XYZ file of C-alpha atoms in Angstrom:
704
model
C 106.819 83.698 201.599
C 106.838 86.190 198.692
C 104.965 89.200 197.364
C 102.417 87.055 195.571
C 100.977 85.912 198.885
C 97.696 87.578 199.679
C 98.293 87.341 203.417
C 101.517 87.755 205.328
C 102.885 86.853 208.708
C 106.406 87.133 210.022
C 106.928 83.598 211.279
C 110.071 83.310 209.157
C 112.673 86.103 208.831
C 112.212 86.455 205.067
C 108.456 86.984 205.498
C 109.113 90.391 207.048
C 110.621 91.765 203.837
C 109.613 92.417 200.239
C 112.000 91.631 197.412
C 113.725 94.631 195.866
C 113.298 93.611 192.217
C 109.682 92.555 192.588
C 109.038 95.833 194.384
C 110.571 97.670 191.430
C 108.159 95.885 189.078
C 105.307 97.224 191.194
C 106.753 100.738 190.936
C 106.870 100.538 187.150
C 103.303 99.271 187.211
C 102.320 102.477 189.045
C 103.967 104.466 186.252
C 102.048 102.387 183.709
C 98.834 103.140 185.585
C 99.383 106.840 184.831
C 99.480 105.916 181.136
C 96.138 104.179 181.632
C 94.578 106.989 183.677
C 91.761 108.505 181.623
C 91.930 111.774 183.584
C 95.440 112.438 182.275
C 95.773 114.256 178.926
C 96.508 111.853 176.056
C 100.049 113.017 175.331
C 100.929 112.889 179.014
C 99.699 109.310 179.013
C 101.914 108.608 176.006
C 104.917 110.008 177.908
C 104.212 107.777 180.895
C 104.004 104.773 178.585
C 107.388 105.728 177.124
C 108.815 106.004 180.633
C 107.648 102.505 181.563
C 109.436 101.206 178.468
C 112.735 102.989 179.144
C 112.515 102.066 182.847
C 112.126 98.417 181.904
C 115.078 98.610 179.501
C 117.369 99.853 182.278
C 116.008 97.346 184.788
C 116.714 94.435 182.455
C 120.122 95.682 181.335
C 121.301 96.053 184.949
C 119.210 94.149 187.504
C 117.980 91.199 185.433
C 121.355 90.890 183.700
C 123.013 90.737 187.120
C 120.707 87.915 188.223
C 121.517 86.042 185.009
C 125.229 86.428 185.840
C 124.627 84.940 189.286
C 122.790 81.949 187.812
C 125.582 81.319 185.282
C 128.110 81.481 188.112
C 126.184 78.855 190.096
C 125.298 81.251 192.909
C 122.491 79.737 194.973
C 122.508 81.739 198.214
C 119.140 83.083 199.346
C 118.846 86.851 199.882
C 117.334 88.355 203.032
C 113.913 88.475 201.366
C 113.918 84.698 200.822
C 114.772 84.391 197.122
C 117.545 82.536 195.336
C 118.666 83.999 191.986
C 116.962 81.225 190.011
C 113.715 81.480 191.980
C 113.623 85.254 191.577
C 114.469 84.977 187.878
C 111.505 82.690 187.192
C 109.163 85.098 188.944
C 110.598 88.075 187.055
C 110.006 86.361 183.708
C 106.302 86.096 184.568
C 106.026 89.618 185.980
C 107.875 91.235 183.064
C 105.831 89.255 180.536
C 102.597 90.436 182.121
C 103.843 94.032 182.197
C 104.778 93.925 178.501
C 101.304 92.641 177.613
C 99.750 95.436 179.666
C 101.999 98.028 178.000
C 100.894 97.055 174.528
C 97.245 96.798 175.484
C 97.618 100.362 176.783
C 99.358 101.407 173.565
C 96.514 100.103 171.439
C 93.997 101.951 173.608
C 96.008 105.174 173.349
C 96.285 104.955 169.564
C 92.515 104.551 169.312
C 91.991 107.720 171.353
C 94.668 109.598 169.396
C 93.023 108.518 166.149
C 89.810 110.201 167.292
C 91.793 113.389 167.942
C 93.365 113.307 164.483
C 96.757 111.771 165.348
C 96.938 108.584 163.293
C 99.546 105.816 162.848
C 98.890 104.474 159.354
C 99.701 100.995 158.022
C 101.722 101.190 154.828
C 99.031 99.294 152.930
C 96.503 102.033 153.803
C 98.468 104.952 152.316
C 96.739 107.029 149.682
C 98.336 107.208 146.252
C 99.744 110.671 146.958
C 101.133 109.581 150.326
C 102.712 106.488 148.821
C 104.431 108.572 146.154
C 105.815 110.924 148.810
C 107.083 108.024 150.929
C 108.644 106.362 147.848
C 110.600 109.556 147.234
C 111.576 109.812 150.922
C 112.792 106.222 150.898
C 114.935 106.694 147.779
C 116.420 110.035 148.861
C 116.772 109.681 152.644
C 116.409 106.121 153.916
C 117.937 103.882 151.245
C 121.404 105.558 151.189
C 122.000 104.834 154.890
C 120.803 101.210 154.979
C 123.346 98.379 155.242
C 122.021 94.837 154.804
C 124.247 92.273 156.550
C 124.140 88.671 155.349
C 124.836 85.802 157.736
C 126.481 82.703 156.230
C 129.661 80.628 156.404
C 131.883 83.422 155.110
C 130.133 86.240 156.939
C 129.623 85.624 160.675
C 126.775 87.152 162.626
C 127.495 90.914 162.885
C 127.507 92.796 166.179
C 123.975 93.659 167.236
C 123.881 96.802 169.355
C 121.851 96.928 172.536
C 118.357 98.427 172.347
C 118.416 99.219 168.616
C 115.698 97.926 166.321
C 116.713 95.503 163.559
C 114.964 93.583 160.822
C 115.528 89.844 160.518
C 115.169 88.899 156.850
C 114.567 85.332 155.637
C 115.217 84.897 151.894
C 115.278 82.337 149.120
C 117.285 82.614 145.910
C 115.223 83.328 142.812
C 114.877 80.399 140.423
C 116.606 78.038 142.874
C 115.494 74.647 144.142
C 117.458 74.939 147.409
C 115.487 74.194 150.578
C 117.803 76.003 153.024
C 116.773 79.668 153.343
C 119.189 82.581 153.518
C 119.345 84.936 156.483
C 120.310 88.596 156.885
C 119.779 91.410 159.357
C 119.336 95.123 158.868
C 119.580 97.897 161.470
C 116.816 100.496 161.427
C 118.591 103.891 161.276
C 118.336 105.503 164.694
C 119.274 108.940 163.335
C 116.110 109.185 161.234
C 112.590 109.834 162.562
C 110.895 106.690 163.841
C 107.515 108.088 162.785
C 107.553 109.685 159.345
C 104.919 112.417 158.880
C 102.679 111.991 155.848
C 101.561 114.835 153.565
C 98.332 116.489 154.639
C 96.028 119.197 153.366
C 96.975 122.713 154.442
C 93.723 123.336 156.300
C 93.517 119.831 157.818
C 94.014 119.308 161.530
C 94.674 115.587 161.059
C 98.300 114.395 161.316
C 99.231 110.963 159.989
C 102.448 109.002 160.463
C 103.986 105.785 159.183
C 106.696 103.825 161.019
C 110.078 103.790 159.350
C 110.384 100.010 159.813
C 107.160 99.552 157.824
C 108.577 101.658 155.010
C 111.816 99.650 154.927
C 109.948 96.336 155.110
C 107.810 97.361 152.147
C 110.966 98.204 150.142
C 113.111 95.284 151.327
C 113.398 93.936 147.781
C 115.553 96.942 146.833
C 118.276 95.611 149.148
C 118.303 91.961 148.038
C 118.128 91.752 144.248
C 118.096 88.177 143.020
C 116.392 86.940 146.190
C 112.799 86.625 147.306
C 112.014 87.792 150.851
C 110.104 85.095 152.705
C 109.692 87.035 155.976
C 110.798 90.385 157.382
C 110.434 90.696 161.175
C 111.641 93.210 163.746
C 113.802 92.283 166.709
C 115.572 94.145 169.485
C 118.310 92.955 171.824
C 119.073 94.211 175.341
C 122.570 93.545 176.638
C 124.116 93.622 180.113
C 125.075 97.295 180.492
C 126.720 97.262 183.903
C 130.372 98.296 183.944
C 133.082 96.265 185.674
C 135.870 98.679 186.507
C 139.165 97.794 188.182
C 139.618 101.165 189.874
C 142.583 100.108 192.013
C 144.466 98.635 189.062
C 143.648 101.478 186.687
C 146.467 103.884 185.938
C 143.984 106.386 184.495
C 140.365 106.051 185.656
C 139.033 108.121 182.773
C 140.729 105.877 180.203
C 139.609 102.744 182.062
C 135.980 103.853 181.947
C 136.244 104.726 178.259
C 137.544 101.199 177.646
C 134.669 99.681 179.606
C 132.153 101.776 177.677
C 133.418 100.183 174.480
C 132.962 96.750 176.087
C 129.355 97.641 176.977
C 128.500 97.361 173.274
C 129.376 93.677 173.502
C 127.686 92.966 176.825
C 126.115 89.552 177.358
C 122.604 89.366 175.848
C 119.913 89.666 178.531
C 116.616 89.984 176.633
C 115.359 89.435 173.102
C 112.204 91.132 171.832
C 110.776 89.897 168.548
C 107.785 90.790 166.427
C 104.722 88.659 167.052
C 104.496 85.660 164.690
C 108.161 85.963 163.727
C 109.297 83.414 161.144
C 110.486 80.261 162.987
C 113.784 80.170 161.081
C 114.536 83.795 162.012
C 113.760 83.117 165.675
C 115.943 80.013 165.612
C 118.879 81.998 164.187
C 118.514 84.791 166.745
C 118.186 82.530 169.776
C 121.161 80.448 168.679
C 123.319 83.551 168.231
C 122.321 85.271 171.475
C 122.014 82.059 173.530
C 118.699 83.161 175.008
C 115.897 80.730 175.685
C 113.705 82.149 178.418
C 113.934 85.963 178.411
C 112.407 86.200 174.908
C 109.237 88.220 174.359
C 106.950 88.290 171.341
C 105.669 91.831 170.895
C 102.261 92.614 169.443
C 103.021 96.150 168.274
C 105.963 98.430 167.478
C 109.120 97.506 169.379
C 110.460 100.011 171.912
C 107.625 102.226 173.056
C 110.247 104.701 174.269
C 109.769 106.448 170.929
C 106.564 107.939 172.319
C 108.480 110.423 174.471
C 110.142 112.086 171.496
C 107.000 111.751 169.428
C 104.861 113.451 172.064
C 107.474 116.143 172.563
C 107.565 117.004 168.866
C 103.855 117.049 168.048
C 102.677 120.562 167.217
C 99.178 121.969 167.152
C 97.678 119.723 169.833
C 98.305 121.730 172.994
C 95.027 120.558 174.523
C 96.403 117.001 174.646
C 99.103 118.085 177.146
C 99.210 119.396 180.686
C 99.416 123.176 180.722
C 103.089 124.131 181.114
C 104.168 125.630 184.410
C 106.582 128.523 184.684
C 108.854 128.040 187.717
C 108.932 131.164 189.849
C 112.236 132.723 190.779
C 112.790 132.423 194.568
C 111.440 135.626 196.099
C 114.324 135.859 198.577
C 116.807 136.253 195.706
C 114.426 138.187 193.485
C 114.127 140.986 196.044
C 117.892 141.171 196.520
C 120.124 139.858 193.734
C 123.193 139.700 195.999
C 123.150 136.065 197.122
C 125.839 136.559 199.741
C 124.036 139.470 201.385
C 120.784 137.490 201.529
C 122.476 134.421 203.045
C 124.193 136.477 205.719
C 120.692 137.365 206.912
C 118.970 133.962 206.582
C 119.019 130.553 204.919
C 116.941 130.017 201.774
C 114.985 126.935 200.662
C 114.192 126.396 196.968
C 111.731 123.692 195.848
C 112.147 122.524 192.258
C 110.473 122.485 189.760
C 108.027 124.958 191.289
C 110.913 127.352 191.899
C 113.509 127.963 189.233
C 116.894 126.234 188.981
C 118.126 129.535 187.545
C 118.807 130.557 191.148
C 121.531 127.907 191.362
C 123.048 129.017 188.059
C 122.973 132.651 189.192
C 124.606 131.683 192.504
C 127.594 130.153 190.703
C 127.656 132.946 188.111
C 127.783 135.617 190.810
C 130.545 133.721 192.581
C 132.523 133.431 189.332
C 132.382 137.206 188.858
C 132.834 138.292 192.500
C 136.361 139.539 193.155
C 136.115 138.546 196.816
C 135.389 134.887 196.037
C 138.559 132.871 196.481
C 137.409 129.327 195.737
C 134.480 127.320 194.369
C 134.146 123.588 195.055
C 131.368 121.463 193.625
C 130.267 117.858 193.047
C 128.760 116.863 189.692
C 126.952 113.539 189.258
C 124.571 113.970 186.320
C 124.754 117.137 184.226
C 122.604 118.221 181.298
C 123.856 118.231 177.727
C 124.332 122.001 177.577
C 124.849 122.869 181.214
C 125.066 126.583 182.117
C 126.822 125.540 185.342
C 129.770 124.189 183.368
C 130.129 127.520 181.589
C 130.013 129.414 184.902
C 132.633 127.146 186.510
C 134.896 127.443 183.473
C 134.547 131.244 183.581
C 135.460 131.263 187.268
C 138.620 129.247 186.629
C 139.593 131.443 183.700
C 139.136 134.452 186.014
C 141.823 133.095 188.332
C 139.671 131.551 191.066
C 140.462 128.186 192.610
C 137.800 125.918 191.127
C 137.613 122.266 192.170
C 135.029 119.986 190.600
C 134.420 116.396 191.678
C 133.051 114.715 188.537
C 131.575 111.259 189.015
C 132.638 109.330 185.933
C 130.715 106.223 187.012
C 127.200 107.773 186.936
C 125.443 104.968 185.077
C 124.536 105.792 181.450
C 125.962 109.316 181.842
C 129.611 108.220 181.756
C 130.380 109.551 178.276
C 128.793 112.937 178.934
C 130.644 113.314 182.237
C 133.948 112.421 180.584
C 133.353 115.191 178.042
C 132.531 117.706 180.792
C 135.586 116.673 182.810
C 137.875 117.374 179.861
C 136.246 120.718 179.153
C 136.606 121.801 182.783
C 140.250 120.750 182.856
C 140.932 122.750 179.702
C 139.429 125.800 181.434
C 141.820 125.479 184.368
C 139.556 123.755 186.876
C 140.946 121.113 189.194
C 138.959 118.021 188.255
C 138.836 115.088 190.663
C 137.194 111.739 189.939
C 136.391 110.803 193.549
C 137.617 107.943 195.710
C 138.436 104.396 194.620
C 135.476 102.056 195.039
C 132.981 104.811 195.856
C 130.617 106.870 193.743
C 130.390 110.520 194.745
C 126.626 110.997 194.897
C 126.508 113.913 197.373
C 125.196 117.174 195.918
C 127.090 120.027 197.528
C 128.721 123.317 196.548
C 131.115 125.343 198.688
C 132.033 128.962 197.962
C 134.831 130.540 200.006
C 134.752 134.347 200.102
C 137.141 136.886 201.602
C 135.136 139.308 203.750
C 137.333 141.783 205.556
C 139.885 139.882 207.618
C 138.054 136.562 207.580
C 137.029 133.883 205.117
C 133.313 133.100 205.003
C 131.832 129.879 203.617
C 128.596 129.714 201.637
C 127.108 126.299 200.961
C 124.460 124.833 198.703
C 123.145 121.354 199.522
C 120.662 119.597 197.258
C 118.650 116.407 197.092
C 118.970 116.262 193.303
C 121.613 116.567 190.624
C 123.023 119.836 189.359
C 121.057 119.403 186.173
C 118.963 122.225 184.734
C 116.948 119.792 182.587
C 115.855 117.365 185.316
C 115.210 120.328 187.647
C 112.195 121.059 185.436
C 110.828 117.525 185.733
C 111.937 116.277 189.190
C 110.843 117.490 192.608
C 114.001 118.355 194.556
C 115.074 120.573 197.420
C 117.883 123.136 197.422
C 119.216 124.660 200.642
C 121.424 127.763 200.549
C 123.178 128.582 203.829
C 126.167 130.293 205.395
C 125.918 128.230 208.586
C 129.441 128.046 210.001
C 129.276 124.407 211.131
C 127.923 123.228 207.787
C 130.592 125.311 206.040
C 133.395 123.718 208.082
C 132.054 120.251 207.342
C 131.769 121.072 203.637
C 135.449 122.044 203.572
C 136.396 118.804 205.297
C 134.255 116.730 202.944
C 136.014 118.143 199.900
C 139.390 117.651 201.588
C 138.563 113.990 202.168
C 137.518 113.508 198.550
C 140.418 115.353 196.949
C 143.276 114.638 199.343
C 144.291 112.672 202.435
C 142.432 113.339 205.662
C 142.220 111.530 208.989
C 138.953 110.637 210.700
C 136.921 113.753 211.394
C 134.231 114.540 213.946
C 131.518 116.115 211.850
C 129.882 119.203 213.323
C 126.604 118.997 211.401
C 126.731 116.794 208.318
C 126.154 113.039 208.420
C 128.307 111.387 205.778
C 128.292 107.993 204.069
C 129.886 105.556 203.933
C 131.610 106.321 207.249
C 128.753 107.023 209.648
C 125.403 107.518 207.919
C 124.101 103.978 208.415
C 124.847 103.972 212.125
C 123.594 107.539 212.567
C 120.291 106.708 210.893
C 119.772 103.729 213.148
C 120.559 105.874 216.203
C 118.069 108.543 215.099
C 115.396 105.905 214.582
C 116.026 104.200 217.902
C 116.065 107.564 219.680
C 112.445 107.916 218.578
C 111.783 104.497 220.084
C 113.224 105.686 223.397
C 111.023 108.788 223.309
C 107.949 106.670 222.608
C 108.795 104.271 225.444
C 109.108 107.236 227.813
C 105.775 108.708 226.704
C 107.318 111.628 224.839
C 106.271 112.710 221.301
C 107.770 110.300 218.774
C 107.233 110.259 215.023
C 109.215 109.643 211.846
C 108.308 110.989 208.400
C 110.754 109.952 205.687
C 110.476 110.878 202.020
C 112.830 109.101 199.619
C 113.102 107.209 196.352
C 113.840 103.725 197.695
C 114.183 101.725 200.919
C 116.038 98.404 200.750
C 118.670 98.304 203.510
C 117.869 95.500 205.950
C 119.473 97.118 209.009
C 117.504 100.335 208.553
C 114.293 98.360 207.985
C 114.904 96.375 211.164
C 115.442 99.625 213.072
C 112.127 100.955 211.749
C 110.404 97.731 212.821
C 111.911 98.121 216.295
C 110.755 101.727 216.555
C 107.237 100.819 215.425
C 107.032 98.065 218.023
C 108.089 100.630 220.642
C 105.128 102.838 219.693
C 106.607 105.244 217.103
C 104.241 106.394 214.347
C 106.104 106.111 211.041
C 105.000 107.566 207.700
C 107.155 106.588 204.738
C 106.737 108.367 201.396
C 108.674 106.179 198.967
C 108.271 106.618 195.240
C 109.984 103.415 194.114
C 111.392 100.292 195.742
C 110.350 99.416 199.287
C 111.507 96.178 200.940
C 109.738 96.960 204.224
C 106.436 95.145 204.616
C 103.924 97.407 206.422
C 100.790 96.437 208.305
C 102.016 93.207 209.901
C 100.475 92.751 213.334
C 103.037 92.966 216.111
C 105.739 94.184 213.743
C 104.773 97.061 211.467
C 101.130 98.034 211.970
C 102.271 101.552 212.974
C 104.107 102.002 209.643
C 102.408 103.352 206.531
C 104.084 103.389 203.114
C 102.727 105.484 200.275
C 104.032 106.177 196.792
C 103.226 109.254 194.709
C 103.569 108.981 190.937
C 102.463 112.128 189.165
C 103.470 114.621 186.508
C 106.856 115.331 188.115
C 109.223 112.624 189.332
C 109.229 112.698 193.137
C 112.950 112.798 193.901
C 113.515 114.805 197.102
C 114.839 113.113 200.239
C 113.528 114.672 203.462
C 113.848 113.024 206.877
C 111.838 114.221 209.899
C 112.361 113.022 213.484
C 109.965 114.292 216.181
C 112.651 113.917 218.872
C 110.449 114.313 221.926
C 108.963 117.607 220.764
C 112.200 119.142 219.469
C 112.056 118.093 215.791
C 115.128 117.508 213.679
C 114.851 117.639 209.879
C 117.467 116.579 207.340
C 117.892 116.963 203.607
C 119.844 114.209 201.929
C 121.288 112.959 198.661
C 120.893 109.389 199.938
C 118.064 106.917 199.807
C 117.983 104.226 202.485
C 119.566 101.628 200.228
C 122.667 99.570 200.913
C 124.489 101.107 197.947
C 123.872 104.637 199.271
C 124.956 103.814 202.790
C 128.021 101.685 202.006
C 129.277 102.305 198.465
C 128.720 106.006 197.865
C 129.811 109.331 199.253
C 126.527 110.793 200.472
C 125.446 113.367 202.997
C 122.559 114.274 205.246
C 122.385 117.951 206.109
C 120.460 119.189 209.148
C 118.126 122.134 208.629
C 118.839 124.716 211.321
C 116.536 127.571 210.308
C 113.116 127.281 212.028
C 111.219 128.884 209.135
C 112.726 126.440 206.647
C 111.898 123.588 209.011
C 108.262 124.700 208.829
C 108.435 124.871 205.038
C 109.776 121.328 204.855
C 107.047 120.097 207.210
C 104.534 121.716 204.862
C 106.064 119.904 201.884
C 105.878 116.582 203.730
C 102.270 117.237 204.704
C 101.359 117.918 201.083
C 102.432 114.359 200.309
C 100.661 112.928 203.341
C 97.385 114.546 202.242
C 97.558 113.486 198.601
C 94.529 111.314 197.833
C 94.675 111.590 194.023
C 98.102 110.273 193.028
C 99.017 108.339 196.177
C 99.086 104.545 196.366
C 99.460 102.658 199.641
C 101.667 99.594 200.012
C 99.761 96.570 201.321
C 101.274 93.723 203.379
C 101.170 91.477 200.284
C 103.498 93.768 198.326
C 100.876 95.310 196.067
C 99.744 98.947 196.062
C 96.205 100.273 196.284
C 94.737 103.716 195.747
C 92.935 105.128 198.816
C 89.170 104.908 198.922
C 88.944 108.507 200.089
C 85.647 110.349 200.298
C 87.354 113.673 201.041
C 87.764 116.439 198.483
C 90.523 115.642 195.954
C 93.937 116.796 197.110
C 96.725 116.510 194.518
C 99.973 117.474 196.209
C 101.905 118.521 193.108
C 99.110 120.837 191.975
C 98.949 122.448 195.397
C 102.754 122.834 195.476
C 102.591 124.952 192.320
C 101.219 127.689 194.562
C 104.533 128.434 196.237
C 102.938 130.613 198.900
C 101.012 127.562 200.166
C 104.087 125.673 201.365
C 106.366 128.663 201.983
C 104.006 130.005 204.631
C 105.128 129.457 208.209
C 101.891 127.742 209.255
C 101.653 123.974 208.759
C 99.117 122.744 206.234
C 98.040 119.784 208.320
C 95.416 121.740 210.214
C 93.858 123.297 207.117
C 94.387 121.216 203.982
C 92.625 122.582 200.914
C 91.704 120.585 197.831
C 93.477 121.094 194.512
């Protein structure tokens, strides 16, 4: 049984589950659908198309590459969804191939629409005389000096090809020679020059025209190979295995070990080869022989790497009507009325919902703490940080002011390793205590603890988030921030940092639920408690909002609760291995995914609990890696007003009939056939007063 089946039963164990990687393909298809959605502005569609491309790059460099490793190692064990590595690999080749074809069909459609709006990608052969002269000058002055042709022959072995860079494969013959054997060379397209070169235009013209840099270089290839005739010039792009293999226990210095592994990443095993459509057979033969790839090779009918569209769309001026109107996050009213964070939190907890409310509140919280003479210590976890993070500056200032500043920097945050290493060194230079976490575990929890001397006692102030401490992603991701001075949460926060930074015996948590020690079991207990309530006729319901669900034990617990009569609504943006709608197993479970302008990233877990609801914020998805291989936390929400606000946020998602897709038993997603007025949850959430009101929205939903 697999996700291609149009009907499902659960006669075999594997039939009850959907495969994680195939489910991910369906998620990326939902992103691609936003690029195809005619109601979206053109440049927003271009951004979504870029996202599908970069998503696919990461998926292949990590997930597909891992499956290839398993096949090479002779691993044949079937996973709990019923797939062997080789069986899954064959299906992924087909699914990825279809997705690539759909991406480029979408690209061609987008370029036609952009052309009508005056944004034109021009073939080199169609340049006007004036444009050609300008590009000739640009090539001589800017492009040519940085090009390095690399011949491949007996004396010059195949050079290192970097992952996810665009190259030209050049097939040549010697002038005035009777030799039959062609010559071969490769050339890297400079990544530090614009991919799309703007062409000269009239001052009063609205039209903007661009030519691809690879087309310019191809047209001038003769300047690099004097004495030879170019037979064919074709683009190619290689994706390598980018996962790091780190011996944390054997490493004397984890930072140095990761730096060493990052250098190895450049030589990772080839996982995918993309080549220009109708590539010269000799060039393809040379590339496949060098990279030892036969099956994960894709001929591309269009420009390689559509990820360029994100930067292109971000840099296009004068076409504001092709974009969504920008939103200005509001500053949280609770802190706007009173700028003293500590005074506000002594009165009540505060919920902040990004990106509708500003991340500046978090920066100001740390800045105030760094300047407050009564603050004794600041402790914080950092997983992914922006390139120019104001939080780093505030933490450094606090340390330089003599406060005890401890920062847990996760060096193993995939694809952010180099940036985090740089931040770790800067923080150390400022006098911060920098800790790299525990061996074998990623520190993925998002928590800040501020210890303040108030009279004769120390008071703890805590921030818990569902997203990273990253001011850039806080403008593009939906995430929840909770500010509190709750004593139990504060005690647990102190213990959590003690466990990460030092030695600490087993601890009975007062409020927090922590992975990997007890989160998995606690989740299953919370789920089965709902089953007990349902069996006894008491109110029982679960609403869970997360990025991904793939842990088999949690899925089985949800199945058990559904069979006991619990109504379960899952709001899962990405991967979901649970198969809903199976009679006798999961017909009481609904799974919906929202893909919209902002990346849905918040994790909120609601348990009806017999009429006494419990709500948690969490850094963790319900995936095996989160529950067993990461330091994560679930934080209970104690404040009744904030509980109501979180219920409102969940209900926004449950009412969305514009950007929601529902998971079907066969593994595919369908948009609802809803005759009600359009309700787009993210648009409604922009009106902060709508979800910050104490009354639930469920009884009075209003269209966007």
